[in-house]
Coordinates of C-alpha atoms in Angstrom, one line a residue:
X1 CA 10.3 99.5 134.0
X2 CA 9.4 97.9 136.8
X3 CA 10.5 98.4 140.5
X4 CA 9.2 97.5 143.9
X5 CA 6.1 96.7 141.8
X6 CA 5.4 99.1 140.4
X7 CA 5.3 99.8 136.2
X8 CA 7.0 103.0 135.4
X9 CA 7.1 104.4 132.4
X10 CA 10.4 106.7 131.8
X11 CA 10.5 108.5 128.7
X12 CA 13.7 111.3 127.9
X13 CA 12.4 114.4 127.4
X14 CA 15.2 116.5 125.8
X15 CA 15.3 120.8 126.3
X16 CA 14.4 122.7 123.7
X17 CA 17.6 123.1 121.4
X18 CA 19.3 126.2 121.4
X19 CA 20.7 128.4 118.3
X20 CA 21.9 127.0 115.8
X21 CA 22.3 123.6 116.5
X22 CA 20.3 120.0 114.0
X23 CA 19.1 117.9 116.6
X24 CA 16.3 115.3 116.2
X25 CA 14.8 114.5 119.1
X26 CA 14.1 110.5 119.1
X27 CA 11.1 109.8 121.7
X28 CA 12.4 105.9 122.1
X29 CA 12.1 105.6 125.9
X30 CA 15.6 104.2 127.7
X31 CA 16.0 100.2 127.8
X32 CA 17.4 100.2 131.4
X33 CA 18.1 96.5 133.3
X34 CA 18.9 96.4 137.0
X35 CA 20.9 94.4 138.1
X36 CA 23.2 93.8 140.9
X37 CA 24.9 97.2 142.8
X38 CA 28.2 95.9 142.7
X39 CA 28.5 94.4 139.7
X40 CA 27.1 97.8 138.2
X41 CA 30.3 99.9 140.2
X42 CA 32.6 97.5 139.2
X43 CA 31.4 98.6 135.7
X44 CA 31.3 102.2 136.0
X45 CA 34.8 102.1 137.5
X46 CA 36.1 99.8 134.9
X47 CA 35.5 103.6 132.2
X48 CA 37.7 105.6 132.9
X49 CA 36.6 109.5 131.9
X50 CA 37.9 110.4 128.7
X51 CA 40.9 113.2 128.7
X52 CA 39.6 116.9 126.8
X53 CA 42.2 119.1 125.7
X54 CA 42.6 122.8 126.6
X55 CA 40.6 124.2 124.0
X56 CA 37.0 121.8 124.9
X57 CA 37.6 119.5 122.7
X58 CA 37.0 115.8 122.8
X59 CA 39.6 113.1 121.9
X60 CA 38.2 111.5 119.1
X61 CA 38.4 108.5 120.4
X62 CA 36.2 104.6 119.6
X63 CA 33.2 104.7 122.6
X64 CA 33.6 102.7 125.0
X65 CA 30.0 101.6 126.1
X66 CA 27.2 103.0 128.6
X67 CA 27.6 102.6 132.1
X68 CA 24.9 100.7 133.7
X69 CA 22.6 101.9 136.1
X70 CA 23.3 101.8 140.1
X71 CA 21.1 101.0 143.0
X72 CA 20.7 104.0 145.4
X73 CA 20.8 103.8 148.5
X74 CA 18.4 106.8 149.5
X75 CA 14.9 106.0 147.7
X76 CA 12.5 108.8 149.2
X77 CA 9.9 109.9 146.0
X78 CA 8.7 107.4 142.8
X79 CA 9.2 110.5 140.0
X80 CA 12.0 109.9 138.5
X81 CA 13.9 113.8 137.4
X82 CA 15.7 113.3 134.3
X83 CA 18.0 116.5 133.2
X84 CA 19.6 116.0 129.5
X85 CA 22.1 118.7 128.5
X86 CA 22.3 120.0 124.8
X87 CA 25.0 119.8 122.9
X88 CA 27.0 123.4 122.8
X89 CA 28.8 123.9 119.9
X90 CA 31.7 126.8 120.4
X91 CA 30.5 129.0 118.2
X92 CA 25.9 128.9 118.0
X93 CA 26.2 130.6 114.7
X94 CA 27.3 127.3 112.8
X95 CA 25.4 124.6 112.2
X96 CA 25.2 121.0 112.8
X97 CA 24.3 119.8 109.0
X98 CA 27.5 122.1 107.5
X99 CA 28.1 120.0 104.9
X100 CA 30.9 123.1 103.5
X101 CA 32.5 122.9 106.2
X102 CA 33.0 126.3 105.8
X103 CA 32.8 126.8 110.1
X104 CA 35.9 127.4 111.8
X105 CA 39.1 124.9 112.7
X106 CA 38.3 124.8 116.4
X107 CA 33.7 124.1 115.9
X108 CA 34.1 121.2 118.3
X109 CA 31.4 120.0 120.2
X110 CA 31.2 120.2 123.6
X111 CA 29.6 117.1 125.4
X112 CA 28.5 117.8 128.3
X113 CA 24.8 115.0 129.1
X114 CA 23.9 113.3 132.3
X115 CA 20.5 111.6 133.8
X116 CA 19.5 111.1 136.8
X117 CA 16.8 109.5 139.2
X118 CA 15.1 111.1 141.8
X119 CA 14.7 107.4 142.7
X120 CA 18.2 106.9 143.1
X121 CA 18.7 104.7 139.7
X122 CA 20.7 106.7 137.2
X123 CA 19.9 106.0 133.9
X124 CA 21.5 105.7 130.2
X125 CA 20.4 107.2 127.7
X126 CA 21.1 108.4 123.3
X127 CA 20.5 109.9 120.7
X128 CA 20.3 109.6 117.7
X129 CA 21.7 111.9 114.7
X130 CA 20.5 112.1 111.2
X131 CA 23.2 113.4 109.3
X132 CA 22.3 114.9 106.5
X133 CA 26.3 113.7 104.9
X134 CA 25.6 109.2 103.9
X135 CA 29.7 109.4 104.0
X136 CA 29.4 109.7 107.6
X137 CA 29.5 107.2 109.6
X138 CA 27.7 107.7 113.0
X139 CA 29.9 107.2 116.6
X140 CA 28.5 104.2 118.8
X141 CA 26.8 104.8 121.5
X142 CA 28.7 106.2 125.6
X143 CA 27.6 106.8 128.6
X144 CA 25.5 109.5 128.9
X145 CA 26.8 109.2 132.8
X146 CA 30.2 110.5 131.6
X147 CA 31.1 113.7 130.6
X148 CA 33.1 113.0 126.8
X149 CA 33.9 110.6 125.2
X150 CA 35.6 107.5 126.8
X151 CA 40.1 105.9 125.9
X152 CA 40.3 104.0 123.0
X153 CA 41.5 101.0 125.1
X154 CA 38.6 98.5 124.9
X155 CA 35.4 98.2 121.9
X156 CA 32.9 96.2 120.9
X157 CA 34.1 93.2 120.9
X158 CA 35.2 93.9 124.8
X159 CA 31.3 94.8 125.0
X160 CA 30.6 91.4 123.5
X161 CA 32.2 89.8 126.0
X162 CA 30.1 91.1 128.6
X163 CA 27.4 89.3 130.2
X164 CA 24.4 90.5 128.5
X165 CA 22.5 91.9 130.8
X166 CA 25.5 94.8 131.0
X167 CA 25.2 94.8 127.3
X168 CA 24.3 97.9 125.2
X169 CA 22.0 97.8 123.1
X170 CA 23.6 98.2 119.3
X171 CA 20.1 100.1 118.0
X172 CA 21.3 103.6 120.5
X173 CA 23.8 105.9 118.6
X174 CA 25.8 108.7 119.8
X175 CA 25.3 112.0 118.4
X176 CA 28.5 113.4 115.8
X177 CA 29.2 116.3 113.6
X178 CA 29.3 116.2 110.2
X179 CA 32.8 117.3 109.6
X180 CA 34.6 113.2 111.3
X181 CA 37.8 113.7 113.5
X182 CA 39.6 110.7 112.4
X183 CA 42.3 109.4 115.2
X184 CA 45.9 108.0 114.6
X185 CA 46.3 104.7 113.6
X186 CA 48.8 102.5 115.4
X187 CA 49.7 99.9 114.4
X188 CA 48.5 95.6 115.4
X189 CA 52.4 95.0 114.8
X190 CA 56.0 95.8 114.0
X191 CA 56.7 97.9 111.1
X192 CA 58.9 95.8 107.8
X193 CA 61.9 97.4 107.7
X194 CA 62.5 99.7 105.2
X195 CA 65.0 99.1 102.5
X196 CA 68.2 101.0 103.0
X197 CA 68.3 102.1 98.8
X198 CA 64.4 102.6 98.0
X199 CA 65.2 104.8 94.9
X200 CA 63.4 103.9 91.8
X201 CA 65.0 102.1 89.9
X202 CA 65.4 104.1 86.5
X203 CA 67.8 107.2 89.5
X204 CA 69.6 104.4 90.5
X205 CA 71.9 104.4 87.3
X206 CA 71.6 107.6 88.7
X207 CA 73.6 107.9 91.4
X208 CA 76.1 104.8 90.7
X209 CA 79.2 105.1 91.0
X210 CA 82.5 104.6 88.9
X211 CA 85.0 102.0 89.5
X212 CA 87.9 104.2 90.8
X213 CA 86.4 105.7 93.6
X214 CA 85.5 101.9 94.8
X215 CA 88.6 102.1 97.3
X216 CA 87.2 105.4 99.7
X217 CA 86.5 103.6 102.6
X218 CA 83.6 103.5 105.1
X219 CA 81.9 106.4 106.9
X220 CA 84.9 108.0 109.3
X221 CA 83.6 110.5 112.2
X222 CA 85.8 111.6 114.5
X223 CA 85.0 111.4 118.3
X224 CA 84.0 115.5 119.0
X225 CA 82.4 116.2 116.5
X226 CA 80.5 113.9 114.3
X227 CA 82.9 115.2 111.4
X228 CA 82.8 113.8 107.8
X229 CA 85.9 113.5 106.0
X230 CA 85.5 111.3 103.8
X231 CA 83.1 111.1 100.7
X232 CA 79.8 110.8 101.4
X233 CA 78.8 109.8 97.1
X234 CA 81.3 106.4 98.1
X235 CA 78.7 103.3 97.1
X236 CA 79.6 101.8 101.0
X237 CA 78.0 104.8 102.3
X238 CA 75.4 104.2 100.6
X239 CA 74.9 100.8 101.9
X240 CA 74.7 102.2 105.1
X241 CA 72.0 104.7 105.5
X242 CA 68.5 104.6 102.9
X243 CA 68.6 108.0 101.3
X244 CA 67.8 109.2 97.0
X245 CA 68.7 111.0 95.0
X246 CA 67.9 113.9 96.4
X247 CA 70.3 113.4 99.9
X248 CA 72.5 112.1 97.5
X249 CA 73.1 114.8 95.7
X250 CA 72.1 117.1 99.5
X251 CA 75.5 115.2 100.7
X252 CA 78.2 116.1 97.6
X253 CA 77.5 119.8 97.5
X254 CA 77.8 119.8 101.2
X255 CA 80.3 116.8 102.4
X256 CA 83.4 116.7 99.1
X257 CA 86.5 114.8 98.9
X258 CA 88.4 118.2 101.0
X259 CA 88.5 118.5 103.7
X260 CA 87.9 122.0 105.5
X261 CA 90.0 124.4 105.8
X262 CA 89.4 127.2 108.4
X263 CA 90.4 130.9 108.0
X264 CA 92.0 130.6 111.7
X265 CA 93.9 127.5 110.1
X266 CA 95.5 129.7 106.8
X267 CA 96.8 132.3 109.6
X268 CA 98.4 130.7 111.8
X269 CA 99.8 127.3 110.5
X270 CA 103.8 127.9 109.4
X271 CA 103.8 124.2 108.2
X272 CA 107.3 123.6 109.3
X273 CA 105.6 121.2 111.6
X274 CA 102.9 119.7 112.3
X275 CA 102.3 116.2 114.2
X276 CA 101.0 113.0 112.5
X277 CA 98.0 112.2 114.2
X278 CA 96.9 116.6 114.1
X279 CA 93.4 117.8 112.4
X280 CA 94.7 119.0 109.5
X281 CA 97.4 118.3 107.6
X282 CA 98.4 118.3 104.6
X283 CA 99.9 114.4 104.5
X284 CA 98.1 113.6 107.8
X285 CA 96.4 110.7 108.2
X286 CA 93.1 111.9 107.2
X287 CA 94.5 112.2 103.8
X288 CA 96.2 109.6 103.4
X289 CA 93.1 107.4 104.9
X290 CA 90.4 109.2 102.3
X291 CA 92.7 108.0 99.5
X292 CA 94.4 104.9 101.1
X293 CA 92.0 103.3 102.9
X294 CA 94.2 100.5 102.7
X295 CA 97.0 102.4 103.5
X296 CA 98.6 100.9 100.4
X297 CA 100.1 101.8 97.3
X298 CA 100.6 100.6 93.7
X299 CA 104.2 99.8 91.5
X300 CA 104.4 99.0 88.7
X301 CA 109.3 98.1 88.5
X302 CA 110.5 97.5 84.7
X303 CA 114.1 97.5 83.8
X304 CA 115.7 96.9 80.4
X305 CA 118.2 97.2 78.8
X306 CA 118.1 98.3 75.1
X307 CA 121.9 97.2 73.8
X308 CA 122.0 100.5 72.7
X309 CA 119.3 99.9 68.9
X310 CA 117.5 102.7 67.3
X311 CA 115.2 101.3 66.2
X312 CA 112.1 101.5 69.6
X313 CA 109.6 98.9 69.9
X314 CA 106.3 99.4 67.5
X315 CA 104.2 99.6 70.5
X316 CA 105.1 99.5 74.5
X317 CA 101.9 98.5 75.6
X318 CA 103.2 94.6 76.3
X319 CA 106.3 96.1 78.8
X320 CA 104.0 98.7 80.6
X321 CA 100.3 97.6 80.5
X322 CA 100.1 93.6 80.6
X323 CA 97.1 92.2 79.3
X324 CA 97.3 90.1 82.5
X325 CA 96.7 93.0 84.7
X326 CA 93.6 93.6 85.8
X327 CA 94.1 97.2 86.9
X328 CA 97.1 99.9 86.5
X329 CA 99.2 101.0 88.6
X330 CA 99.3 104.5 90.7
X331 CA 103.2 105.2 89.3
X332 CA 104.9 103.6 87.1
X333 CA 109.0 103.4 88.0
X334 CA 111.4 102.3 84.4
X335 CA 115.6 102.3 84.7
X336 CA 116.4 101.6 81.3
X337 CA 120.4 100.7 80.5
X338 CA 122.7 101.5 77.9
X339 CA 118.9 103.3 76.1
X340 CA 118.6 104.5 73.0
X341 CA 121.1 108.0 71.8
X342 CA 117.8 109.9 71.5
X343 CA 116.3 110.0 75.6
X344 CA 113.6 112.5 74.8
X345 CA 111.7 110.2 72.3
X346 CA 111.9 107.0 74.5
X347 CA 110.0 109.3 77.3
X348 CA 107.0 110.8 75.0
X349 CA 107.0 107.2 74.0
X350 CA 106.7 106.2 76.9
X351 CA 103.9 109.0 77.9
X352 CA 102.1 107.9 75.0
X353 CA 101.3 104.3 76.1
X354 CA 100.6 105.1 79.1
X355 CA 98.0 108.0 78.1
X356 CA 96.9 111.1 80.0
X357 CA 95.9 108.8 83.3
X358 CA 100.0 109.5 83.9
X359 CA 102.1 112.2 84.2
X360 CA 105.9 112.0 84.0
X361 CA 106.9 113.1 87.9
X362 CA 110.8 113.0 87.0
X363 CA 113.6 111.9 85.4
X364 CA 117.2 111.7 85.1
X365 CA 120.3 110.1 83.6
X366 CA 123.8 109.3 83.6
X367 CA 125.1 108.4 80.5
X368 CA 123.4 105.8 78.7
X369 CA 121.6 105.2 82.0
X370 CA 118.0 106.5 82.7
X371 CA 115.6 106.8 85.0
X372 CA 111.8 107.8 85.1
X373 CA 109.0 108.0 87.7
X374 CA 105.5 108.3 86.2
X375 CA 103.4 108.7 88.3
X376 CA 98.8 109.2 88.9
X377 CA 97.9 112.8 88.0
X378 CA 95.5 112.6 90.8
X379 CA 98.0 111.6 92.9
X380 CA 101.4 113.8 92.9
X381 CA 99.7 116.6 95.6
X382 CA 101.1 114.1 97.8
X383 CA 104.5 114.1 96.6
X384 CA 107.0 116.0 97.9
X385 CA 109.7 117.8 95.7
X386 CA 111.6 115.3 93.9
X387 CA 115.5 114.8 93.9
X388 CA 117.9 112.4 92.1
X389 CA 121.9 111.3 92.2
X390 CA 124.7 109.9 90.1
X391 CA 127.5 107.4 90.8
X392 CA 129.7 106.1 88.1
X393 CA 132.1 103.2 88.8
X394 CA 134.3 103.8 85.7
X395 CA 137.6 104.4 86.7
X396 CA 137.1 107.8 84.3
X397 CA 134.6 109.6 85.1
X398 CA 134.2 110.4 81.4
X399 CA 132.9 107.1 80.9
X400 CA 129.6 106.9 81.9
X401 CA 128.0 103.1 80.6
X402 CA 128.4 102.1 84.0
X403 CA 127.1 102.8 87.1
X404 CA 123.7 103.8 89.3
X405 CA 121.3 107.0 88.7
X406 CA 118.9 107.5 92.0
X407 CA 115.9 108.8 92.1
X408 CA 113.8 109.6 95.4
X409 CA 110.9 111.6 96.8
X410 CA 108.1 110.9 99.6
X411 CA 104.6 109.9 99.3
X412 CA 103.1 111.3 102.1
X413 CA 104.8 110.0 104.9
X414 CA 107.0 107.1 103.7
X415 CA 110.3 107.9 101.3
X416 CA 111.3 105.7 98.7
X417 CA 114.7 105.0 97.3
X418 CA 114.7 103.8 93.4
X419 CA 117.5 102.4 91.8
X420 CA 119.0 101.2 88.6
X421 CA 122.0 101.2 87.3
X422 CA 124.8 98.5 85.3
X423 CA 127.2 96.4 86.9
X424 CA 130.6 95.3 85.3
X425 CA 130.4 92.6 83.0
X426 CA 131.7 89.3 82.8
X427 CA 130.9 85.6 83.9
X428 CA 133.8 85.6 86.7
X429 CA 134.0 88.5 87.3
X430 CA 131.5 88.7 90.6
X431 CA 134.3 89.9 92.6
X432 CA 134.3 93.3 90.4
X433 CA 130.3 93.6 90.7
X434 CA 130.3 93.9 95.0
X435 CA 132.9 96.4 93.9
X436 CA 130.2 98.5 91.9
X437 CA 127.6 98.0 94.5
X438 CA 129.8 98.8 97.9
X439 CA 130.8 102.3 95.5
X440 CA 127.0 103.2 95.2
X441 CA 126.2 102.4 98.5
X442 CA 128.6 105.1 99.8
X443 CA 128.7 107.4 97.3
X444 CA 125.4 107.8 96.1
X445 CA 124.5 111.2 97.8
X446 CA 120.5 111.0 98.5
X447 CA 118.9 112.4 100.3
X448 CA 119.9 116.2 99.9
X449 CA 116.7 118.5 101.4
X450 CA 114.0 115.8 102.3
X451 CA 113.9 115.4 105.6
X452 CA 114.9 111.6 106.8
X453 CA 111.8 109.8 108.5
X454 CA 113.6 107.8 110.7
X455 CA 117.2 108.7 111.2
X456 CA 117.5 106.4 114.3
X457 CA 118.1 103.8 112.4
X458 CA 119.6 105.3 109.1
X459 CA 124.1 105.3 108.9
X460 CA 125.8 106.8 107.0
X461 CA 127.6 104.0 105.7
X462 CA 124.9 103.2 103.6
X463 CA 121.9 105.1 101.5
X464 CA 119.6 102.3 101.3
X465 CA 118.9 102.4 104.7
X466 CA 118.2 105.9 104.8
X467 CA 114.6 105.9 103.1
X468 CA 111.5 103.2 104.2
X469 CA 111.2 101.8 100.9
X470 CA 114.0 100.1 98.7
X471 CA 114.0 99.1 95.0
X472 CA 117.2 98.6 93.3
X473 CA 116.7 96.9 89.7
X474 CA 119.2 97.0 86.9
X475 CA 121.4 94.9 84.9
X476 CA 124.0 93.6 87.6
X477 CA 125.3 91.3 85.0
X478 CA 125.2 88.0 87.6
X479 CA 125.5 85.3 85.6
X480 CA 124.1 80.9 85.8
X481 CA 128.3 79.2 86.9
X482 CA 127.5 76.1 84.9
X483 CA 127.9 76.0 80.9
X484 CA 125.6 76.4 78.5
X485 CA 125.0 72.7 77.7
X486 CA 124.0 71.8 80.8
X487 CA 122.4 74.9 81.7
X488 CA 119.9 74.1 78.4
X489 CA 119.6 70.9 79.8
X490 CA 117.6 71.7 82.6
X491 CA 115.8 73.9 80.9
X492 CA 114.4 71.5 78.8
X493 CA 114.0 69.5 81.9
X494 CA 112.2 72.2 84.0
X495 CA 107.8 71.3 84.1
X496 CA 105.7 74.7 83.8
X497 CA 108.0 77.8 86.0
X498 CA 110.3 75.6 88.5
X499 CA 113.3 77.7 88.0
X500 CA 114.6 76.8 91.3
X501 CA 117.2 73.8 89.8
X502 CA 119.0 77.0 87.6
X503 CA 118.5 79.7 90.2
X504 CA 120.8 77.3 92.1
X505 CA 123.6 78.4 90.1
X506 CA 122.7 82.0 90.4
X507 CA 125.9 83.5 91.5
X508 CA 124.0 86.9 92.2
X509 CA 121.5 84.4 94.5
X510 CA 124.8 82.9 96.2
X511 CA 125.9 86.1 97.1
X512 CA 122.9 86.9 98.4
X513 CA 123.2 84.6 101.0
X514 CA 126.9 85.1 102.3
X515 CA 125.5 89.1 103.0
X516 CA 128.3 90.1 100.6
X517 CA 125.8 92.1 98.7
X518 CA 122.6 93.9 98.6
X519 CA 122.7 93.5 102.4
X520 CA 119.1 93.5 103.6
X521 CA 117.7 93.0 100.3
X522 CA 114.5 90.9 99.0
X523 CA 113.9 89.6 95.3
X524 CA 110.2 87.4 94.1
X525 CA 110.5 83.9 93.4
X526 CA 111.2 83.8 89.5
X527 CA 109.8 81.5 87.8
X528 CA 110.8 82.9 84.3
X529 CA 113.6 81.9 81.7
X530 CA 116.9 83.6 81.8
X531 CA 116.3 87.1 80.4
X532 CA 120.3 86.7 78.5
X533 CA 121.2 86.6 75.6
X534 CA 118.9 85.9 73.3
X535 CA 119.6 86.8 68.9
X536 CA 117.8 89.9 68.1
X537 CA 114.1 89.7 67.6
X538 CA 113.5 85.7 68.6
X539 CA 113.7 83.7 71.0
X540 CA 116.6 81.8 70.9
X541 CA 119.7 82.2 73.0
X542 CA 122.6 83.6 71.7
X543 CA 124.0 81.6 68.5
X544 CA 127.3 83.8 68.0
X545 CA 130.9 82.2 68.0
X546 CA 130.8 83.3 72.0
X547 CA 127.9 81.3 73.1
X548 CA 126.9 83.1 76.0
X549 CA 125.9 81.1 79.1
X550 CA 121.3 82.2 79.2
X551 CA 122.2 83.4 82.9
X552 CA 119.4 86.1 84.8
X553 CA 121.6 89.5 84.8
X554 CA 117.9 91.8 84.8
X555 CA 117.0 91.5 88.0
X556 CA 114.5 93.3 90.6
X557 CA 115.5 93.3 94.5
X558 CA 114.2 95.5 97.4
X559 CA 114.4 96.4 101.2
X560 CA 112.1 98.3 103.2
X561 CA 112.9 99.0 107.1
X562 CA 109.2 97.6 108.3
X563 CA 109.1 94.2 107.8
X564 CA 106.4 92.9 105.4
X565 CA 105.8 97.0 104.1
X566 CA 106.2 95.9 100.9
X567 CA 104.1 92.6 99.1
X568 CA 104.7 91.2 95.8
X569 CA 101.9 90.8 92.9
X570 CA 103.9 90.0 90.1
X571 CA 107.1 89.5 88.8
X572 CA 108.0 88.3 85.9
X573 CA 109.3 88.6 82.1
X574 CA 108.1 90.3 78.6
X575 CA 109.1 87.8 75.8
X576 CA 107.3 89.6 73.5
X577 CA 109.4 92.7 73.2
X578 CA 113.2 91.3 71.0
X579 CA 114.0 94.8 70.2
X580 CA 117.6 94.2 72.2
X581 CA 119.3 91.0 73.6
X582 CA 117.6 91.4 77.0
X583 CA 114.1 91.0 77.8
X584 CA 112.5 93.4 79.9
X585 CA 111.7 92.6 83.8
X586 CA 108.9 94.0 85.7
X587 CA 107.5 93.7 88.9
X588 CA 104.8 94.9 90.5
X589 CA 104.3 95.6 94.2
X590 CA 102.0 96.8 96.6
X591 CA 103.7 98.7 99.3
X592 CA 102.4 100.8 102.8
X593 CA 102.5 103.6 103.4
X594 CA 102.4 106.3 106.6
X595 CA 101.1 108.8 106.9
X596 CA 103.2 112.0 107.3
X597 CA 104.5 115.6 109.0
X598 CA 103.9 119.0 107.6
X599 CA 107.5 119.5 108.0
X600 CA 107.8 117.2 104.3
X601 CA 107.9 119.9 101.6
X602 CA 105.3 119.3 98.8
X603 CA 106.6 119.9 94.7
X604 CA 103.5 121.4 94.3
X605 CA 102.2 119.3 91.7
X606 CA 105.5 119.7 89.3
X607 CA 105.4 117.8 85.8
X608 CA 106.9 117.7 83.0
X609 CA 103.9 119.6 81.1
X610 CA 105.5 120.0 77.3
X611 CA 105.4 115.8 77.1
X612 CA 102.8 115.4 78.4
X613 CA 101.2 117.4 75.6
X614 CA 103.2 115.9 73.4
X615 CA 102.7 112.5 74.1
X616 CA 99.0 113.2 73.9
X617 CA 99.2 114.5 71.0
X618 CA 100.3 111.6 68.9
X619 CA 97.6 109.1 70.9
X620 CA 95.7 111.8 68.8
X621 CA 97.4 111.0 65.4
X622 CA 97.3 107.5 66.3
X623 CA 94.2 107.3 67.3
X624 CA 93.1 108.8 63.8
X625 CA 95.3 106.9 61.8
X626 CA 94.2 104.4 62.8
X627 CA 90.6 105.1 62.1
X628 CA 91.6 106.1 58.4
X629 CA 92.8 103.1 58.0
X630 CA 89.8 101.2 58.5
X631 CA 87.7 103.1 57.1
X632 CA 89.4 103.0 53.7
X633 CA 89.4 99.0 54.6
X634 CA 85.6 99.4 54.9
X635 CA 85.3 101.5 51.0
X636 CA 87.8 99.4 48.8
X637 CA 87.0 98.6 45.2
X638 CA 86.9 95.0 45.4
X639 CA 83.9 93.3 45.4
X640 CA 83.6 89.5 47.0
X641 CA 80.9 87.0 45.9
X642 CA 79.9 84.4 48.3

């Protein structure tokens, strides 16, 4: 180095390494350059000292280039004094070249090296550590004037962007330990979005949710407590959170479909009262939303005049389980007029057809009038006690061929009334049929013990006003006020399913418009041919001497306390059952539900267990016979040559 015209050769001198130090001295001269005092100051100010933790360890950050020498104001002598503090280990008994890494986890180095010039200059020096581990990469040179490593914010690219006079020597390396401390990697940009379902493809079928459970709602949280109430294994919930098989199983084990019950509630609650929205209500909003998130339940209504025939159809699938329906319904209500003599056999056949998914909730009769209610077996816990009543419209009460039978129950907080009836027959007896209707609505004594869900809208003279949802179906015997020839001509001209030319002559539709019968009731549009009167076993209307006019005698009507609570899905006839002179009429409805109070007496899951077992036994026997027949056909001794 040349200063004030004099050549000064500076060489590094190091103190003797302490015990346990493994350092190789580098006798290369320090390369320094004189720069402007102001530029040196600016460069050194830009280099902020790194942070040392409480144990004295140096954070493993990427170093900055060394600081440049600055010109001191006083230069009293030309001699250069250089002091280099050697590296000291926290434990002097451990060596830097410990390749086995048997040292303590706190074997960090305390770096404090300073180079000073008596002549007013602070020189930067560097040493090289010859690592015995070929996999260890030496760190870049750092400023010896700084007690610790610099912040990682700068890089070699920043050093290269500086003027050549301020750049450090690339040959200088900083001493390092064989234990390399890796610094955390910081992302250069935003991380990619994590897939919500990151379970492997082989495990996804394991956690697949059955279609029966897809009607559960999305996750619902209370404002207080963030308490979970709905089934957490629902696929809709999995769409809102990332999960794998382990997390799904964990959620299933912690939160089931049922709400938790506190011992204090069991001690104190009498269940004779309770708010509709109260937490933990047996029939409240929480329980309703869990099973019916849309708050609508499906009802399948069927009415059929069996004509008293002893022989039942070989198969009732077309009556209860038509192929054009995508799903079965929650409740099946079947009303029969002029039923078969063996009522028990009729109920067993219904159970056999519906199978193990359904149980008979209740059955009532009035002579040959049968009314049966089947429910999905997992819904019977939310039904109240079932009540029934009967009314005869005959002058002599012992003759029970005409009249009505009604069944009522409450499902959650919605009360239902189902009535099947058989009115007076005859083409011209419209007035008698109106009298039958008036007697039924006044004399049907329901409800008996069940609470009225809305007593302010009930009247004592009309039973249909005491319930939220009412379905009235049966053989009403109303006819078409036209000659048979004219009716057949209209039927022949009918295109598609537009039956309005026939309905214009319907006696019931006319009386309902005038308000003389079925006040407040509605009927879905009729899009099927008249269901009365056919010859047995065929699709030909009456060919007897009476030549009765085809008519819509079999009907399904409904009434609701709230507008639009009942939505019609299907209203048609079953033309495949031909054992009677009447065709069955079926209707599918979606009915709105409301939460209930704790004062509703529950039915405790009661159903006819004996009927259920007999129906399942017959179903199994039928299947075994079918398989045996197929097996016998496949093992036939007749040979065929093709």
